[in-house]
GROMACS .gro file of N, CA and C in nm:
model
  516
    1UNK      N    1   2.989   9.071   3.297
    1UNK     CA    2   2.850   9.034   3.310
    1UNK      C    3   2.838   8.882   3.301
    2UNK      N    4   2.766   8.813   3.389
    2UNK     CA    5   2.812   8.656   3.411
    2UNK      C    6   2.623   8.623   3.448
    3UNK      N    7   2.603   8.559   3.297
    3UNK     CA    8   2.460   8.484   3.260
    3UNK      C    9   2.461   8.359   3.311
    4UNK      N   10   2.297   8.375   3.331
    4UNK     CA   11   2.287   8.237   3.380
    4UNK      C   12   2.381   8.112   3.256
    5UNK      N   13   2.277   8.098   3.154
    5UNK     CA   14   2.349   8.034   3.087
    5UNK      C   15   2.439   7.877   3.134
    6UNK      N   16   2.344   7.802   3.283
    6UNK     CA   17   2.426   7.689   3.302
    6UNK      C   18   2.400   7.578   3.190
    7UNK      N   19   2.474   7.451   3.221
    7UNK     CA   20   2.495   7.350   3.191
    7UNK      C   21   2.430   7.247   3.275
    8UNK      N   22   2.293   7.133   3.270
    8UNK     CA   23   2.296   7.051   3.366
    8UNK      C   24   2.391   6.969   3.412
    9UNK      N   25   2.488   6.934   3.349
    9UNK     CA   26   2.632   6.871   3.455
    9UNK      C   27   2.708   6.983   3.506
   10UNK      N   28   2.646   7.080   3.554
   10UNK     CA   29   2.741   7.232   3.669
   10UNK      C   30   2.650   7.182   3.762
   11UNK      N   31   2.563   7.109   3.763
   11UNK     CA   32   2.524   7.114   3.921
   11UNK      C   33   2.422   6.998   3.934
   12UNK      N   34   2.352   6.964   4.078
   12UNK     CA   35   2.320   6.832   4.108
   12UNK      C   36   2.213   6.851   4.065
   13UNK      N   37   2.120   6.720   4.005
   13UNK     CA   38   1.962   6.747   3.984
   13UNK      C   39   1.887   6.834   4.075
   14UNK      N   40   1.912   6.771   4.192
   14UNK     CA   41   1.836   6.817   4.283
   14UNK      C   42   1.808   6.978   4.299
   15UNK      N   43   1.929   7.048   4.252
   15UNK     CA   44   1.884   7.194   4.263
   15UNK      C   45   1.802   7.244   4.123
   16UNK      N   46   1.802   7.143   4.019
   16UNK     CA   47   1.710   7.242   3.918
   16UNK      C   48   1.595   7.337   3.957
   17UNK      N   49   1.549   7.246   4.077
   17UNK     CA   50   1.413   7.319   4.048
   17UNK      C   51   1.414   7.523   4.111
   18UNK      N   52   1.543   7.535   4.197
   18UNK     CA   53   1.588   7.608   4.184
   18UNK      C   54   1.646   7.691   4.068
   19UNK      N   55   1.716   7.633   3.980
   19UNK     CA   56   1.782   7.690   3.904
   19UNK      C   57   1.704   7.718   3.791
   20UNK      N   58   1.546   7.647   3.744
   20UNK     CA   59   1.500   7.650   3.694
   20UNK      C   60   1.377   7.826   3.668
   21UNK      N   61   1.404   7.854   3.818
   21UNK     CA   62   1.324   7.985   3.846
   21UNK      C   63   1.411   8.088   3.829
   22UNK      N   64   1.516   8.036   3.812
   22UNK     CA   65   1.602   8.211   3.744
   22UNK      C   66   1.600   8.221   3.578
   23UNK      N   67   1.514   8.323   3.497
   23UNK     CA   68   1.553   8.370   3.397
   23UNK      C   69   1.678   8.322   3.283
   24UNK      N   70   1.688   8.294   3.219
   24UNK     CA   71   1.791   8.244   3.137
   24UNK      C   72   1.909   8.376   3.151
   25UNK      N   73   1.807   8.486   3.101
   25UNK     CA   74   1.877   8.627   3.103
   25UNK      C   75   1.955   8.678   3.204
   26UNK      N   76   1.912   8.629   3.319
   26UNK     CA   77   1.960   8.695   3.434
   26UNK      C   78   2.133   8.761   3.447
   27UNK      N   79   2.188   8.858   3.496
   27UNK     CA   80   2.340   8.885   3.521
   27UNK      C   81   2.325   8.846   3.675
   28UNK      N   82   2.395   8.796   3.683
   28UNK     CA   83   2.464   8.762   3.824
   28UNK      C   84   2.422   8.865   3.924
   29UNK      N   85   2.530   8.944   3.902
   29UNK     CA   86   2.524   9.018   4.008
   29UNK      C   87   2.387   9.121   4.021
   30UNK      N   88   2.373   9.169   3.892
   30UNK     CA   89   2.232   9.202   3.945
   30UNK      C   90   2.090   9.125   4.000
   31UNK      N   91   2.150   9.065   3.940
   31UNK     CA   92   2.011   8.948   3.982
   31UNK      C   93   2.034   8.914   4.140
   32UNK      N   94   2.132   8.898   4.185
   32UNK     CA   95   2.164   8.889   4.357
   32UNK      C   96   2.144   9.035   4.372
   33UNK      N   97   2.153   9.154   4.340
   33UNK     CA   98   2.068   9.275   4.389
   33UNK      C   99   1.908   9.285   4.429
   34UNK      N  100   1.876   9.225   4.298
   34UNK     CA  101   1.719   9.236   4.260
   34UNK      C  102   1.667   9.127   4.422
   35UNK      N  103   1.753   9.026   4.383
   35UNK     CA  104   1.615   8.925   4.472
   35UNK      C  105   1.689   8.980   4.672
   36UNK      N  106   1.793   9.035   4.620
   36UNK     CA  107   1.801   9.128   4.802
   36UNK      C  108   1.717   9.180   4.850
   37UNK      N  109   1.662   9.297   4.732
   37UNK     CA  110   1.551   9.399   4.784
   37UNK      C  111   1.451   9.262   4.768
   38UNK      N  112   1.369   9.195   4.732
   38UNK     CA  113   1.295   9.103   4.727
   38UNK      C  114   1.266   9.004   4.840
   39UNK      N  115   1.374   8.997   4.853
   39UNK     CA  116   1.362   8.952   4.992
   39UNK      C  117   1.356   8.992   5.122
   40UNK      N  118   1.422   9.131   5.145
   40UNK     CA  119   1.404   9.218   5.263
   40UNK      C  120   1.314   9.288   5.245
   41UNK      N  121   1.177   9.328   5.119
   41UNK     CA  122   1.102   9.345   5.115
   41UNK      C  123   0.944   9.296   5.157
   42UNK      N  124   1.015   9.108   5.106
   42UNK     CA  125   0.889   8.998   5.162
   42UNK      C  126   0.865   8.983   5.278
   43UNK      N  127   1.039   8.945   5.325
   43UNK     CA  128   0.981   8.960   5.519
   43UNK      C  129   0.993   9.078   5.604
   44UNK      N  130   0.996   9.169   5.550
   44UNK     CA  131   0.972   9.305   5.617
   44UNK      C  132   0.821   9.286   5.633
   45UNK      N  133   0.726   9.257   5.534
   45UNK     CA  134   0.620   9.293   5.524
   45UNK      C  135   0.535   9.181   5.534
   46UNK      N  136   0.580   9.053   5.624
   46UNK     CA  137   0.488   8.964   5.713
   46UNK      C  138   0.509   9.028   5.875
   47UNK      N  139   0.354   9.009   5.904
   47UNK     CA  140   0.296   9.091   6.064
   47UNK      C  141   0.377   8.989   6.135
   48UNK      N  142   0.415   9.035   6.222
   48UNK     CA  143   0.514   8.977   6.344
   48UNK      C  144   0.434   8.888   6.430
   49UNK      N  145   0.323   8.875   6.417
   49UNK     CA  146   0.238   8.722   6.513
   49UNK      C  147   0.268   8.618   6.375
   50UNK      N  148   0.283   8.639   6.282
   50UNK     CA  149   0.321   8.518   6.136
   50UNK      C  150   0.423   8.445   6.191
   51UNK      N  151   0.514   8.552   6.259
   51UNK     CA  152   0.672   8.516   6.186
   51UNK      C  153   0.777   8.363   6.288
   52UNK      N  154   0.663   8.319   6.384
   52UNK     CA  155   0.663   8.209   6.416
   52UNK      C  156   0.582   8.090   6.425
   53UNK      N  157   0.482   8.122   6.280
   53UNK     CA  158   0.369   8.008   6.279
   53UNK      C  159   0.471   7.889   6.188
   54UNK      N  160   0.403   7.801   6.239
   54UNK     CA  161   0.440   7.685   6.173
   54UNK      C  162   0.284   7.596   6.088
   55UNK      N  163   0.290   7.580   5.981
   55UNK     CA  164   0.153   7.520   5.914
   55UNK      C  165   0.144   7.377   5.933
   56UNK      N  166   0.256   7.334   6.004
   56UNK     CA  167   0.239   7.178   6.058
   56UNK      C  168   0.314   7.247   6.176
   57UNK      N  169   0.372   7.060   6.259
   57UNK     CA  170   0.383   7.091   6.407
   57UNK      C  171   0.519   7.096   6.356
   58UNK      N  172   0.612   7.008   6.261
   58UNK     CA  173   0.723   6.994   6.246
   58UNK      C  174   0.820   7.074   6.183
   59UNK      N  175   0.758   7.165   6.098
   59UNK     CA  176   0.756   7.258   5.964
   59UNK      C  177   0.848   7.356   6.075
   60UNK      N  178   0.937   7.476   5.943
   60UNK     CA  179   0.969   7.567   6.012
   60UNK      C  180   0.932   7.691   6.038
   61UNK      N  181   0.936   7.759   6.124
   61UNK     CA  182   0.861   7.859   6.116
   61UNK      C  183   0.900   7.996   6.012
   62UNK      N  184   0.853   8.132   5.986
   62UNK     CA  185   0.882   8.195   5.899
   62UNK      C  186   1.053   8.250   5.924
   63UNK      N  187   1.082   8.252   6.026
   63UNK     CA  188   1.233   8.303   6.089
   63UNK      C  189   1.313   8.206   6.105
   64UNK      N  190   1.275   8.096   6.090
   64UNK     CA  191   1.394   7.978   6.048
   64UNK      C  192   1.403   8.000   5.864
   65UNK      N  193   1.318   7.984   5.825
   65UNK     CA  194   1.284   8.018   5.668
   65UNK      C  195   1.392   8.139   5.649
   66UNK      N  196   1.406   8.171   5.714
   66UNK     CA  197   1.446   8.345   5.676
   66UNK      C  198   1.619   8.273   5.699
   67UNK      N  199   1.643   8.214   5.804
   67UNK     CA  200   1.721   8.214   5.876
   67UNK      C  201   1.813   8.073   5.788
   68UNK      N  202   1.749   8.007   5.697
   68UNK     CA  203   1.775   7.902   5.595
   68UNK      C  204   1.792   7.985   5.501
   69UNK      N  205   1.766   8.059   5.434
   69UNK     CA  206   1.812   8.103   5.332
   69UNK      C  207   1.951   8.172   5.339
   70UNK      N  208   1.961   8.226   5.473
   70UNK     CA  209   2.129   8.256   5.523
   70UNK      C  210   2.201   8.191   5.507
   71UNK      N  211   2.185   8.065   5.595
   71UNK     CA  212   2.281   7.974   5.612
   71UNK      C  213   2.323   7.911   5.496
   72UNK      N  214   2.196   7.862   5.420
   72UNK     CA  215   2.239   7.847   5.253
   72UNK      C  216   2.325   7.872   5.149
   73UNK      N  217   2.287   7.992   5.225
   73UNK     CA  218   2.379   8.091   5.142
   73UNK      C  219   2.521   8.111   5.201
   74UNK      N  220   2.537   8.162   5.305
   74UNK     CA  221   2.650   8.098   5.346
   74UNK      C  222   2.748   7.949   5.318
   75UNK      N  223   2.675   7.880   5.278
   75UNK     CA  224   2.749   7.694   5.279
   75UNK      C  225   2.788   7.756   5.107
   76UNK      N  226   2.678   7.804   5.030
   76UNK     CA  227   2.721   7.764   4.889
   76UNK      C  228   2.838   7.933   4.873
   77UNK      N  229   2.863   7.957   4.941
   77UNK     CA  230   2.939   8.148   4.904
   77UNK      C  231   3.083   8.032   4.945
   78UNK      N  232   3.078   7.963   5.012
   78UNK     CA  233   3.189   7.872   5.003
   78UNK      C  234   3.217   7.734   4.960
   79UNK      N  235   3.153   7.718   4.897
   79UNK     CA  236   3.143   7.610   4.825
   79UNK      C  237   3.216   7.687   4.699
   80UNK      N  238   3.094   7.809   4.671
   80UNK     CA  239   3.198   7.886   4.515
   80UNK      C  240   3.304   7.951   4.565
   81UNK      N  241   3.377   7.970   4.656
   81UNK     CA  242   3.532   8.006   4.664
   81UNK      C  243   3.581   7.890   4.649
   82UNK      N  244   3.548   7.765   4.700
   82UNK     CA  245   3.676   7.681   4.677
   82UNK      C  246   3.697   7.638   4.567
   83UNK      N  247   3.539   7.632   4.521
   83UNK     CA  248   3.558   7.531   4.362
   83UNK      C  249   3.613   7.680   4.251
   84UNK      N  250   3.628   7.764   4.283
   84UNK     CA  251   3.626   7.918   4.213
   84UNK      C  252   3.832   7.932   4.235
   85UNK      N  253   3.849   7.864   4.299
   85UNK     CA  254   3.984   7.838   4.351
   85UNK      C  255   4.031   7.746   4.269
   86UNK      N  256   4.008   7.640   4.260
   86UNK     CA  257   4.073   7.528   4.213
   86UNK      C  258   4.095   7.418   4.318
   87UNK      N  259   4.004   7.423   4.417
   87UNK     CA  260   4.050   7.350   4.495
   87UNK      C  261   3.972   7.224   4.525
   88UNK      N  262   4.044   7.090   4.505
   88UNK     CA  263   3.998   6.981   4.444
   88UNK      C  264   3.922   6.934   4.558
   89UNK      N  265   3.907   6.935   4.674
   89UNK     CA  266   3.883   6.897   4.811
   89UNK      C  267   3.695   6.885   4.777
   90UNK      N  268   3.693   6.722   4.775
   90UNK     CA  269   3.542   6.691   4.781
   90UNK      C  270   3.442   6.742   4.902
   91UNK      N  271   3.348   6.823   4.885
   91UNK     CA  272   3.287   6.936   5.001
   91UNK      C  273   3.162   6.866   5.034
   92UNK      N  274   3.148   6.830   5.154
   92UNK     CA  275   3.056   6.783   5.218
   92UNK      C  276   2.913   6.817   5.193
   93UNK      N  277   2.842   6.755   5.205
   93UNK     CA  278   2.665   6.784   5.172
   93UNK      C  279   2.645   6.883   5.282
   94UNK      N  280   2.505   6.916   5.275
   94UNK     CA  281   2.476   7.007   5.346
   94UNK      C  282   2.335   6.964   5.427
   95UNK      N  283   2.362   6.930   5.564
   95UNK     CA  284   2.198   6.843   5.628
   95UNK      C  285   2.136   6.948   5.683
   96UNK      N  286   2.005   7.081   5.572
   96UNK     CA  287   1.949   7.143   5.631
   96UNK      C  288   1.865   7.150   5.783
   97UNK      N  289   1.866   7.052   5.797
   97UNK     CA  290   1.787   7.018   5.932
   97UNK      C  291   1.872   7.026   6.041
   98UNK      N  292   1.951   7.008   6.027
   98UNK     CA  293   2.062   7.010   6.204
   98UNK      C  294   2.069   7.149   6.193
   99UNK      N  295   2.076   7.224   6.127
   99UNK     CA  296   2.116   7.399   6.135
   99UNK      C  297   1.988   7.426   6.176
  100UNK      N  298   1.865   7.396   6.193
  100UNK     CA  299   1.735   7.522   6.264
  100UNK      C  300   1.795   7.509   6.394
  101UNK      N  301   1.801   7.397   6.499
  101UNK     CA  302   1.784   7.424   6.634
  101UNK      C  303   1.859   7.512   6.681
  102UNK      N  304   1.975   7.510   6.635
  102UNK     CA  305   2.117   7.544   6.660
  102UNK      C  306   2.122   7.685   6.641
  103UNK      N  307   2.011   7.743   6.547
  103UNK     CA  308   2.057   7.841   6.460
  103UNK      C  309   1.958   7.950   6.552
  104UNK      N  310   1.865   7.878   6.635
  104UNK     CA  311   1.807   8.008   6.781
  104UNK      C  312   1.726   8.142   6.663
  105UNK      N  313   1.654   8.096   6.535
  105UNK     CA  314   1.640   8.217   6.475
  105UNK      C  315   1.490   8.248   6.557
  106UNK      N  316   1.400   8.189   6.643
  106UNK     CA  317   1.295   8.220   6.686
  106UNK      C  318   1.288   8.301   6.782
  107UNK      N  319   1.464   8.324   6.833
  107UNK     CA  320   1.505   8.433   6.942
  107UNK      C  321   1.560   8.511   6.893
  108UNK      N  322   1.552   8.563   6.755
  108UNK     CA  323   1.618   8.697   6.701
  108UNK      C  324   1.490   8.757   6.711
  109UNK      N  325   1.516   8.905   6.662
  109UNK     CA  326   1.408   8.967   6.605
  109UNK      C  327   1.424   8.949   6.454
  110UNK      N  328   1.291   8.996   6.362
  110UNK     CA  329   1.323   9.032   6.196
  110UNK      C  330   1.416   9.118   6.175
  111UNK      N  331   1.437   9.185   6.266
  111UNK     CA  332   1.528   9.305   6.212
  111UNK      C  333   1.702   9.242   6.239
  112UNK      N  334   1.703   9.147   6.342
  112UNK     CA  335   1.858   9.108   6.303
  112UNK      C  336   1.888   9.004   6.229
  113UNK      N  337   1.736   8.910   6.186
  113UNK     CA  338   1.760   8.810   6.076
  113UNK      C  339   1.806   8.919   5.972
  114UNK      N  340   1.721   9.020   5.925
  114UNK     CA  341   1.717   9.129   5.768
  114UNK      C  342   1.878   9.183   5.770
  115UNK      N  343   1.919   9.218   5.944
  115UNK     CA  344   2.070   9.246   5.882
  115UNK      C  345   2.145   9.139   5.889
  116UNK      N  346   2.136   9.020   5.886
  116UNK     CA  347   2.213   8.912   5.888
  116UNK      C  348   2.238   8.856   5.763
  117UNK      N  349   2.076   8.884   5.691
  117UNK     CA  350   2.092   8.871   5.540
  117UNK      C  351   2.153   8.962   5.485
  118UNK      N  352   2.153   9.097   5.491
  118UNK     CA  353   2.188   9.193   5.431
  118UNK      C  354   2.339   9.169   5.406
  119UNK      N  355   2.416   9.139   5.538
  119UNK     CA  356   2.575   9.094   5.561
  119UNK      C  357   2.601   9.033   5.484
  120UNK      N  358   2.544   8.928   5.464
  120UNK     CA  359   2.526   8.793   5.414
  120UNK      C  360   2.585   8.835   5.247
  121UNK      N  361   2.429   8.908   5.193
  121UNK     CA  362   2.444   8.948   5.062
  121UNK      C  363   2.530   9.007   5.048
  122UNK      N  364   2.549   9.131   5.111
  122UNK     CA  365   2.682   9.189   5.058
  122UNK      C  366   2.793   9.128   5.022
  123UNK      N  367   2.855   9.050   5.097
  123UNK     CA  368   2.956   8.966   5.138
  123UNK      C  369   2.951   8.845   5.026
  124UNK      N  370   2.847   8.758   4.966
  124UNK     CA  371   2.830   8.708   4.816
  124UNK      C  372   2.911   8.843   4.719
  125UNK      N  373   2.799   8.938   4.697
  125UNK     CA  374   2.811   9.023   4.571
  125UNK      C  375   2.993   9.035   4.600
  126UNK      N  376   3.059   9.081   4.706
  126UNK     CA  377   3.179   9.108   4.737
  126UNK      C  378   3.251   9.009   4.664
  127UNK      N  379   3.241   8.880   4.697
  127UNK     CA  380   3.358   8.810   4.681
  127UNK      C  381   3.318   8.719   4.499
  128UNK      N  382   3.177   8.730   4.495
  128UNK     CA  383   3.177   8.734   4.315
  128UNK      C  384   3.246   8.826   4.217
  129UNK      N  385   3.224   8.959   4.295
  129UNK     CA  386   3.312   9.045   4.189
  129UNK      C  387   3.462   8.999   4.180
  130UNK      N  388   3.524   8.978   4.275
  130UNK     CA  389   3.648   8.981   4.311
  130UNK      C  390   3.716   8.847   4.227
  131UNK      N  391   3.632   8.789   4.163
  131UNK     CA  392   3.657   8.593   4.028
  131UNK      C  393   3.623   8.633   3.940
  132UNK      N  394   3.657   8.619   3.871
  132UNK     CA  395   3.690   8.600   3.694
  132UNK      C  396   3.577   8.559   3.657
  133UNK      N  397   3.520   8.584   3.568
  133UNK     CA  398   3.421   8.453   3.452
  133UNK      C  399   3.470   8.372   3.459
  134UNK      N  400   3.582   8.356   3.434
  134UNK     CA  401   3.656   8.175   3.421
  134UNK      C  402   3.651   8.120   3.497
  135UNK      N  403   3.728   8.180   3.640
  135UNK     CA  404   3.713   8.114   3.741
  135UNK      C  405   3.586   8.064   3.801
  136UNK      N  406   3.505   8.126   3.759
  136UNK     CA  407   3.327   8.123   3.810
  136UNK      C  408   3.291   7.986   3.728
  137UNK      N  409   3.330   7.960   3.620
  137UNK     CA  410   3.347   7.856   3.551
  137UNK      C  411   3.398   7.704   3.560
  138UNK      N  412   3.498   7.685   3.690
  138UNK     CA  413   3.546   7.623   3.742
  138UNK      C  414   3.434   7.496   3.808
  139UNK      N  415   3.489   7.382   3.792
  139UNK     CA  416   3.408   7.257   3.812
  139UNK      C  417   3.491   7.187   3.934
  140UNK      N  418   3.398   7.181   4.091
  140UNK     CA  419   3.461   7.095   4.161
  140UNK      C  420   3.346   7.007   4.190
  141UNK      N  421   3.328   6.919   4.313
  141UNK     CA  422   3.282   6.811   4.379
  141UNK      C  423   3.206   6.862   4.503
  142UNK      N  424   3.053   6.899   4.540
  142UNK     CA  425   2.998   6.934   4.672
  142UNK      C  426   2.914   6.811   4.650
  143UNK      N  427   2.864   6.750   4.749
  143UNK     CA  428   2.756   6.621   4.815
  143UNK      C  429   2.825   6.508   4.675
  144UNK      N  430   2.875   6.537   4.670
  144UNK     CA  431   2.946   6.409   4.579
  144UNK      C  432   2.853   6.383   4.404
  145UNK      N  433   2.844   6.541   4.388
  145UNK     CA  434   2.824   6.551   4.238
  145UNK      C  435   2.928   6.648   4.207
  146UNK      N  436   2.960   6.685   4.084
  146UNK     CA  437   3.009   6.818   4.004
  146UNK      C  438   2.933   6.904   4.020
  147UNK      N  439   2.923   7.085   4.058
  147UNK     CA  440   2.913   7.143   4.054
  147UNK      C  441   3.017   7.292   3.994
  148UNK      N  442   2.950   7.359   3.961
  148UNK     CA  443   3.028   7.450   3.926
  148UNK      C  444   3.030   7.596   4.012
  149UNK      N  445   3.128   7.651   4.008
  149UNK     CA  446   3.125   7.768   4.110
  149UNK      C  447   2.997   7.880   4.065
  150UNK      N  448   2.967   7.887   3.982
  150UNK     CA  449   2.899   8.006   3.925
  150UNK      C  450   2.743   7.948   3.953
  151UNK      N  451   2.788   7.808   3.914
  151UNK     CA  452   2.602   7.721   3.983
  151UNK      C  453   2.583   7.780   4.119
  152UNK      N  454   2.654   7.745   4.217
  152UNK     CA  455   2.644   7.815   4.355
  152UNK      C  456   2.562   7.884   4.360
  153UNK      N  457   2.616   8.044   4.294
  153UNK     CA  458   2.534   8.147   4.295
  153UNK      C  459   2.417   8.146   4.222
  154UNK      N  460   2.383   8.135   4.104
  154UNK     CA  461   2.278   8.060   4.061
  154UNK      C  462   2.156   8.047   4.103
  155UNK      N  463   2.216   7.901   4.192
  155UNK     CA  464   2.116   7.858   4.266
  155UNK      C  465   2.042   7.965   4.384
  156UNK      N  466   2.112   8.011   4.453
  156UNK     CA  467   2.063   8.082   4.556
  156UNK      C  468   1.981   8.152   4.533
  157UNK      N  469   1.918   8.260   4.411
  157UNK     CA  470   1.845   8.330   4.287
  157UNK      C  471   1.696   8.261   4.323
  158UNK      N  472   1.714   8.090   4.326
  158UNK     CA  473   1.577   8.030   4.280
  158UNK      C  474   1.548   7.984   4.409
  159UNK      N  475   1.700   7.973   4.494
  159UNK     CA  476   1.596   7.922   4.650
  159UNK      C  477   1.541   8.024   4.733
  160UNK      N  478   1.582   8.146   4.732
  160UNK     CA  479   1.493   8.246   4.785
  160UNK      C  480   1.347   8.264   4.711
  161UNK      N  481   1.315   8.277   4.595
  161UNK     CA  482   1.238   8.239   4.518
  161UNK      C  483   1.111   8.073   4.553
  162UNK      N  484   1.185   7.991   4.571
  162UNK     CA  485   1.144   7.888   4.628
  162UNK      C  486   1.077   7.912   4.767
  163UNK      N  487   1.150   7.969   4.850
  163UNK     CA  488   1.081   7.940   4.940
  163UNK      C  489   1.011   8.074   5.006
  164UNK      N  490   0.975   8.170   4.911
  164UNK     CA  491   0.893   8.294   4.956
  164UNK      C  492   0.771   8.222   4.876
  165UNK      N  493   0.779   8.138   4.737
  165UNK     CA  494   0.677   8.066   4.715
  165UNK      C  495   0.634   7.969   4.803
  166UNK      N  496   0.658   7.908   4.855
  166UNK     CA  497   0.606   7.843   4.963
  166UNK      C  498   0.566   7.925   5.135
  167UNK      N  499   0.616   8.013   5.142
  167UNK     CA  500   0.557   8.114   5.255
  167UNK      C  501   0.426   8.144   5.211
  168UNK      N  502   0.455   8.215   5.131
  168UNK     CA  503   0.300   8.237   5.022
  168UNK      C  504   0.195   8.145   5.012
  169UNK      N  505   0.168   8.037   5.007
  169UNK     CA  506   0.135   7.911   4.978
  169UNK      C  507   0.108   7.842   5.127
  170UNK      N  508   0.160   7.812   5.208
  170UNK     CA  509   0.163   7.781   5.344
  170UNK      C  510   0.135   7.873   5.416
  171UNK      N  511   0.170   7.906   5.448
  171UNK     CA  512   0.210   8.001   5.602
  171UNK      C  513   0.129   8.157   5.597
  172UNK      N  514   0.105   8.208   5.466
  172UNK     CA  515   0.017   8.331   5.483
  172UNK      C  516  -0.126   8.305   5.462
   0.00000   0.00000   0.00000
């Protein structure tokens, strides 16, 4: 069972405000259960004329949103294997903005963003079980702070969280 319980030197300021919306209590892995259904629950249940508004001209729409929290998740599910590894190799930042155009999510439907996440999640919960506490414990280098492998996951908890609060708030 692997608690939140971080350290602010496991990870960059910048994600507190993420990390700040997960529960102290939280277990890991359930807590990446809980906010699954939470999330294939939220955008299941925005009407399909939403799911490409934008509340400015520049902003993204709800299926890039959807489609950012993937990719996110994806960058940090490897970020915590390497640093979960031992592997000293300083890991590049991550420039959310070059991934919308590229990423064509306004030509999916919801239903292959929801299984893209679904993959997605599974494939986290998969390869968390498969590390140690200790190893989850492990301190490397992403955008040129310390992070810790277990922050990774963590974080991801408060940015889905983050930004269904801001769907909420904007866009509905």
């Amino acid at each position: 069972m692997i608690k939140k319980n971080l350290q602010s030197s496991e990870y960059n300021g910048y994600y507190k405000r993420y990390i700040d919306k997960v529960p102290e209590t939280t277990d890991l892995i359930s807590g990446l259960e809980v906010d699954k259904k939470m999330v294939i629950d939220f955008f299941s249940s925005i009407h399909e004329e939403k799911l490409e508004y934008r509340y400015q001209p520049k902003k993204w729409t709800i299926k890039e949103l959807l489609q950012h929290i993937i990719d996110t998740e994806r960058i940090f599910m490897y970020r915590l294997l390497c640093i979960s590894r031992n592997d000293k190799t300083a890991l590049p930042g991550y420039e959310q903005d070059d991934y919308v155009a590229p990423s064509e999510a306004n030509a999916k439907t919801l239903e292959v963003l929801i299984h893209e996440f679904t993959i997605t999640r599974l494939y986290t919960i998969n390869l968390i079980n498969s590390i140690s506490d200790e190893n989850l414990s492990n301190i490397g280098t992403a955008s040129n702070t310390p992070m810790s492998a277990r922050a990774c996951a963590f974080l991801l908890l408060g940015h889905s969280v983050w930004h269904i609060e801001v769907i909420k708030e904007r866009y509905l």
